[in-house]
Coordinates of C-alpha atoms in Angstrom, one line a residue:
M1 CA 149.0 131.3 34.0
G2 CA 152.1 130.2 31.8
I3 CA 154.4 132.9 33.4
L4 CA 155.6 132.8 37.3
Q5 CA 154.2 129.1 37.8
P6 CA 156.6 128.4 41.0
A7 CA 155.5 131.9 42.8
F8 CA 151.9 131.2 41.9
N9 CA 152.3 127.8 43.5
I10 CA 153.6 129.4 46.7
L11 CA 150.7 131.7 46.5
M12 CA 148.2 128.8 46.2
I13 CA 149.7 127.2 49.8
C14 CA 149.6 130.4 51.6
G15 CA 145.6 130.4 50.2
C16 CA 145.7 134.2 48.1
W17 CA 145.6 132.5 44.6
R18 CA 142.9 129.4 44.0
P19 CA 144.2 126.3 41.8
S20 CA 142.5 125.8 39.0
S21 CA 141.2 122.5 39.8
C22 CA 139.2 124.0 42.2
R23 CA 135.6 124.3 39.4
T24 CA 133.2 122.7 41.9
T25 CA 131.1 124.7 44.3
C26 CA 132.0 122.6 46.6
S27 CA 135.8 123.0 46.7
K28 CA 135.7 126.9 45.9
A29 CA 134.2 126.6 49.1
A30 CA 136.8 124.7 51.1
Y31 CA 139.4 126.9 49.4
L32 CA 137.2 130.1 50.4
M33 CA 137.3 128.0 54.2
Y34 CA 141.3 127.4 54.2
T35 CA 141.8 130.9 53.2
I36 CA 139.5 132.8 55.7
F37 CA 141.6 130.0 58.3
V38 CA 145.4 131.4 57.1
V39 CA 143.6 135.2 57.7
L40 CA 142.8 134.6 60.9
L41 CA 145.7 132.9 61.6
L42 CA 148.3 135.3 61.1
H43 CA 146.1 138.5 62.4
S44 CA 146.0 136.9 65.9
F45 CA 149.1 136.1 65.6
C46 CA 149.4 139.8 65.3
I47 CA 147.4 141.1 67.5
S48 CA 148.8 138.7 70.7
Q49 CA 152.6 140.4 69.0
F50 CA 151.2 144.0 68.9
L51 CA 149.2 143.4 72.9
N52 CA 152.4 142.5 73.7
V53 CA 154.5 145.4 73.1
I54 CA 152.2 147.6 74.4
L55 CA 151.5 146.1 77.4
N56 CA 154.6 143.7 78.3
V57 CA 157.8 145.9 76.9
R58 CA 159.6 147.8 79.7
T59 CA 163.0 147.5 78.5
A60 CA 165.2 148.5 75.6
D61 CA 166.2 144.6 75.6
E62 CA 162.3 143.1 75.3
L63 CA 161.9 146.2 73.1
S64 CA 164.2 144.8 70.5
E65 CA 163.1 140.5 71.5
S66 CA 159.3 141.6 70.4
F67 CA 159.4 144.4 67.7
Y68 CA 161.5 142.0 65.0
M69 CA 158.9 139.4 65.5
F70 CA 155.8 142.0 65.6
I71 CA 157.0 143.7 62.7
A72 CA 157.0 140.8 60.4
S73 CA 153.9 139.8 61.6
V74 CA 152.4 142.9 60.5
L75 CA 153.8 143.1 57.1
S76 CA 152.5 139.6 56.5
C77 CA 148.8 140.8 57.5
C78 CA 149.0 144.0 54.7
K79 CA 150.5 141.3 52.4
I80 CA 147.7 138.7 52.3
I81 CA 145.4 141.9 52.7
T82 CA 146.7 143.1 49.5
L83 CA 147.7 139.9 47.7
L84 CA 143.4 138.5 48.5
M85 CA 142.2 142.4 47.5
N86 CA 145.0 143.0 43.7
H87 CA 144.0 139.1 42.4
R88 CA 142.4 140.4 39.4
N89 CA 145.2 142.7 39.2
I90 CA 148.0 140.4 39.7
E91 CA 145.7 137.7 37.5
N92 CA 145.6 140.8 34.6
L93 CA 149.6 141.6 34.7
G94 CA 150.7 138.3 34.4
K95 CA 148.0 137.9 30.8
K96 CA 149.1 140.9 30.1
L97 CA 153.0 139.7 29.1
E98 CA 151.3 136.4 27.2
E99 CA 148.9 139.1 24.8
E100 CA 149.6 141.4 22.5
P101 CA 152.1 143.8 22.3
C102 CA 154.1 141.7 24.6
K103 CA 153.4 138.5 23.3
P104 CA 156.1 137.2 21.8
V105 CA 156.5 136.1 17.9
S106 CA 159.3 134.6 16.7
T107 CA 161.8 131.4 18.5
E108 CA 164.3 134.1 19.3
E109 CA 161.5 136.3 21.8
V110 CA 160.4 133.2 23.4
I111 CA 163.6 132.3 24.2
I112 CA 164.3 135.8 25.2
Q113 CA 161.4 135.5 28.0
N114 CA 162.0 131.7 28.7
K115 CA 165.0 132.8 29.8
F116 CA 163.8 135.2 31.8
D117 CA 160.9 133.4 33.4
R118 CA 164.0 130.3 34.0
N119 CA 165.4 133.3 35.9
I120 CA 163.1 134.5 38.2
G121 CA 161.9 130.7 39.1
S122 CA 165.4 129.4 40.1
I123 CA 165.3 132.5 42.5
T124 CA 161.8 131.6 44.3
I125 CA 163.1 128.4 44.9
Y126 CA 166.8 129.2 46.3
Y127 CA 164.9 132.5 48.1
T128 CA 162.4 129.9 49.3
I129 CA 164.9 127.2 50.5
L130 CA 166.8 130.0 52.8
V131 CA 163.5 131.3 53.9
E132 CA 162.4 128.3 55.4
L133 CA 166.0 127.0 56.8
T134 CA 165.7 130.2 59.1
V135 CA 162.3 129.2 60.4
V136 CA 163.8 125.9 61.0
C137 CA 166.0 126.6 62.6
M138 CA 164.0 129.0 64.9
I139 CA 161.3 126.2 65.2
L140 CA 163.5 123.7 66.4
S141 CA 166.0 126.6 68.4
S142 CA 162.8 127.6 70.4
F143 CA 161.9 123.0 70.4
L144 CA 165.5 123.0 72.5
T145 CA 165.0 125.5 74.5
D146 CA 161.3 127.1 75.1
F147 CA 159.4 123.7 74.3
N148 CA 161.3 122.3 77.1
D149 CA 160.9 125.1 80.1
R150 CA 157.3 125.8 79.1
K151 CA 158.0 129.3 77.6
L152 CA 156.3 130.4 73.8
A153 CA 158.2 130.8 70.8
Y154 CA 157.9 134.3 70.9
R155 CA 156.9 136.4 74.0
A156 CA 152.9 137.5 73.4
W157 CA 149.8 138.2 75.3
L158 CA 147.2 136.1 76.2
P159 CA 143.6 136.8 77.3
F160 CA 144.3 133.9 79.9
D161 CA 146.8 131.9 81.9
Y162 CA 148.6 129.7 79.2
S163 CA 151.0 127.7 82.0
V164 CA 147.9 125.4 82.0
P165 CA 149.5 122.4 80.0
S166 CA 146.2 122.0 77.0
Y167 CA 146.6 126.1 76.9
Y168 CA 150.4 126.3 76.1
Y169 CA 150.5 123.0 73.1
I170 CA 147.7 124.7 71.7
V171 CA 149.3 128.6 71.4
Y172 CA 152.5 127.2 71.6
V173 CA 151.4 125.3 67.9
H174 CA 150.0 128.3 67.0
Q175 CA 153.0 129.9 67.0
I176 CA 155.0 127.6 65.1
V177 CA 152.0 127.4 62.3
A178 CA 151.7 131.2 62.4
L179 CA 155.7 131.4 61.8
I180 CA 155.0 129.3 58.9
G181 CA 152.3 131.0 57.0
T182 CA 154.0 134.3 57.8
S183 CA 157.3 133.1 56.0
L184 CA 155.4 131.5 53.0
L185 CA 153.3 135.0 52.3
N186 CA 156.5 136.9 52.6
V187 CA 158.5 134.8 50.0
A188 CA 155.0 134.3 48.2
C189 CA 154.9 138.3 47.7
D190 CA 158.5 139.0 47.3
V191 CA 158.6 136.4 44.6
T192 CA 155.7 137.7 42.4
I193 CA 156.2 141.3 42.5
C194 CA 159.7 141.0 41.9
G195 CA 159.1 138.3 38.7
L196 CA 156.9 141.3 37.5
F197 CA 159.8 142.9 37.5
V198 CA 161.9 140.0 35.6
H199 CA 159.8 139.8 33.3
I200 CA 160.0 144.2 32.4
C201 CA 162.9 143.6 32.3
G202 CA 162.2 141.0 29.5
Q203 CA 159.5 142.9 28.0
Q204 CA 162.5 145.4 27.5
E205 CA 164.9 142.6 25.7
I206 CA 162.5 141.7 23.1
L207 CA 162.0 145.4 22.5
K208 CA 165.5 145.6 21.7
H209 CA 165.8 142.2 19.7
R210 CA 162.0 144.1 17.4
L211 CA 164.2 147.2 16.6
K212 CA 167.4 145.0 15.2
E213 CA 165.3 142.6 13.1
M214 CA 162.9 146.0 12.1
T215 CA 166.0 146.9 9.3
L216 CA 165.7 143.6 8.0
E217 CA 162.4 143.9 7.4
Q218 CA 161.4 145.6 3.5
R219 CA 158.6 147.5 5.0
P220 CA 159.1 148.5 8.9
N221 CA 156.0 148.9 11.2
I222 CA 157.7 151.4 13.3
G223 CA 154.1 151.8 14.5
K224 CA 154.1 148.4 16.3
I225 CA 157.5 149.5 18.2
V226 CA 156.4 153.1 19.7
R227 CA 153.2 151.2 20.6
F228 CA 155.7 148.4 22.4
H229 CA 157.6 151.1 23.9
D230 CA 155.2 153.6 25.5
Y231 CA 152.2 150.1 26.6
L232 CA 156.1 148.9 29.0
Y233 CA 155.9 152.7 30.2
G234 CA 151.4 152.2 30.8
Y235 CA 152.5 148.5 32.4
V236 CA 154.7 150.1 34.8
F237 CA 152.5 152.5 36.1
M238 CA 150.2 150.4 36.3
M239 CA 152.1 148.0 38.8
Q240 CA 153.2 150.8 41.0
K241 CA 149.7 151.8 41.3
K242 CA 148.9 148.7 42.7
F243 CA 152.1 147.7 44.5
R244 CA 154.0 151.0 45.4
W245 CA 152.5 150.8 49.3
I246 CA 152.7 147.5 50.6
I247 CA 156.7 147.6 48.8
G248 CA 156.8 150.6 50.6
V249 CA 155.6 148.9 54.2
Q250 CA 158.3 146.4 52.9
L251 CA 161.4 148.8 52.7
L252 CA 160.4 150.6 56.1
S253 CA 159.6 147.8 58.2
S254 CA 163.1 145.9 56.7
T255 CA 164.8 148.3 57.7
L256 CA 163.7 148.3 61.2
V257 CA 164.2 144.6 61.5
V258 CA 167.8 144.5 60.3
C259 CA 168.3 147.4 63.3
F260 CA 166.7 145.3 66.2
I261 CA 168.3 141.9 64.7
L262 CA 171.3 143.9 64.6
Y263 CA 170.9 145.0 68.2
E264 CA 170.0 141.0 68.8
L265 CA 173.6 140.1 68.0
A266 CA 175.2 142.1 69.7
N267 CA 173.7 140.8 72.5
T268 CA 173.9 137.5 72.1
P269 CA 176.5 135.0 73.1
L270 CA 178.2 133.8 70.1
M271 CA 178.2 130.3 70.5
S272 CA 174.4 129.7 71.1
S273 CA 171.9 128.7 69.2
K274 CA 169.6 131.6 68.7
Y275 CA 173.0 133.9 67.3
L276 CA 172.9 131.4 64.0
Q277 CA 168.7 131.8 64.0
F278 CA 169.7 135.8 63.9
I279 CA 172.8 135.3 61.6
L280 CA 170.4 133.5 59.2
Y281 CA 167.0 136.0 59.7
L282 CA 169.3 139.2 58.6
A283 CA 171.0 137.3 55.8
C284 CA 166.6 136.6 54.6
M285 CA 166.0 140.3 55.8
M286 CA 168.9 141.6 53.7
T287 CA 167.8 139.6 50.6
Q288 CA 164.3 140.6 50.9
I289 CA 165.3 144.2 50.5
F290 CA 168.1 143.7 47.7
F291 CA 165.6 141.8 45.7
Y292 CA 163.3 145.1 45.3
C293 CA 166.3 147.4 44.6
W294 CA 168.2 144.8 42.9
Y295 CA 165.5 144.7 40.4
G296 CA 163.8 147.8 40.4
N297 CA 168.1 149.1 39.0
Q298 CA 167.9 146.5 36.0
L299 CA 165.0 147.8 35.3
K300 CA 166.0 151.3 35.2
L301 CA 169.2 150.5 33.3
K302 CA 166.8 147.7 30.7
S303 CA 164.7 151.1 30.1
T304 CA 168.1 153.0 28.7
E305 CA 169.8 150.3 27.1
I306 CA 166.5 151.3 24.0
V307 CA 169.0 154.8 23.6
N308 CA 171.5 152.5 22.4
T309 CA 170.4 150.1 21.2
T310 CA 168.3 152.4 18.9
F311 CA 171.5 154.5 17.7
E312 CA 173.3 152.3 16.8
M313 CA 170.7 150.6 14.2
N314 CA 171.7 151.1 10.5
W315 CA 169.5 154.2 9.4
I316 CA 170.3 154.5 6.3
P317 CA 167.8 152.3 4.4
L318 CA 164.6 154.0 6.7
N319 CA 162.5 156.4 5.6
N320 CA 162.3 160.2 6.9
S321 CA 159.5 159.3 8.3
I322 CA 160.9 156.3 10.6
K323 CA 163.6 157.7 11.8
K324 CA 161.2 160.3 13.0
D325 CA 160.0 158.3 15.1
L326 CA 162.5 156.4 16.4
I327 CA 164.3 159.8 16.9
I328 CA 160.6 160.2 19.3
V329 CA 161.8 156.6 20.9
M330 CA 165.0 157.7 21.9
R331 CA 163.7 160.8 23.5
R332 CA 161.4 159.1 25.3
A333 CA 163.8 156.5 26.4
M334 CA 166.4 158.5 27.2
I335 CA 163.9 158.9 30.9
P336 CA 164.5 155.7 33.0
I337 CA 161.6 153.4 33.5
E338 CA 161.5 154.0 37.9
F339 CA 159.5 152.2 39.7
T340 CA 158.9 154.6 43.4
C341 CA 157.7 153.2 46.9
A342 CA 155.2 155.7 48.2
Y343 CA 156.6 158.6 45.7
V344 CA 159.7 158.8 48.1
F345 CA 162.1 156.2 47.5
T346 CA 163.1 155.3 43.8
M347 CA 164.4 151.5 43.6
D348 CA 167.4 151.0 43.1
L349 CA 171.0 150.2 44.2
D350 CA 171.4 153.9 45.6
T351 CA 168.2 153.4 47.7
F352 CA 169.3 149.9 49.8
V353 CA 172.9 151.4 50.2
R354 CA 170.7 154.1 52.1
L355 CA 168.5 151.7 54.2
L356 CA 171.4 149.8 55.2
K357 CA 172.6 153.2 56.9
M358 CA 170.0 153.7 58.0
S359 CA 169.3 150.9 60.4
Y360 CA 173.0 151.1 61.0
S361 CA 172.9 154.6 62.3
T362 CA 168.8 153.0 64.3
Y363 CA 171.4 150.7 65.4
N364 CA 173.6 152.9 67.2
L365 CA 170.9 154.7 68.3
L366 CA 170.0 151.7 70.1
Q367 CA 173.2 151.0 71.5
R368 CA 173.2 154.1 73.0
R369 CA 170.0 154.3 74.8
N370 CA 171.0 150.2 76.3
E371 CA 174.8 152.0 77.4
S372 CA 173.5 155.1 79.1

């Protein structure tokens, strides 16, 4: 697949996207075993976190210390299941962007598509660096403190005594590898979905270019324009149908994580290694929420720009039939393309602000409960 290549490379590492080079039965079986290993790794980590929250947590401090990683592990399990179940759908959505009517038909349209693909490619690299830098900081902090004291990197409930050295090393390595897998999986899912958002914005730009070029043609084909515009609405509806719940879970979980991280920051010494770790983790969560809301907002704005582009066209040489079709396109474009998660939140910057307010309100509730 030509587009979103950096995102699909990360999906391959996470065991969610079999490489095209795996063509033999043995290589396909080997990658399937790797996928099963990743799934078991993430789910076993999630189960240990869940049992810890249920059985071991007694105070608000213990809840805050355990809950943010528990939420991240639950989210990673949901994402890997969603990605594996929608493998064919993601492949089809990517192919649709390279086929008619989305396929570029001129040099200018190729430049537009490549511009947006480079944009999401750069975002993928920078976002991956931010997340993995946070993971490295968390691993080093744990290794310099927890490992020397024979403590686990994260609180967990286990059905055996991990104070035995051999067991401790196995559990500790399991948590570190699961942490890396969780981070990569979150990055892969986020940049794949947001990458599709970016390319839909690119298709809106291609539609605007075709509208401008239509007046230069001797026999304008308004039918292709109308079908292309309607196709983009159907494409977003298809995306929403496949990913609305995972995006809803993403926003809810990220909001909870932000409030618990704020609580941890308020109770962590400024000069400790944990403080830097929480700052970076908070930056990752804020970036994660912002990506979905920003690109959802961009999609909304790009869809309404079709009205202005159509209005600014040279209508004089067009016949009445084409003018009527353009009016229909304008009336349709006045209703923006909006991506909603779980049919509750619209993905835009207003939602981003509301989620931050919700996080801060929850943080204040935890603080007052702790003070009382």
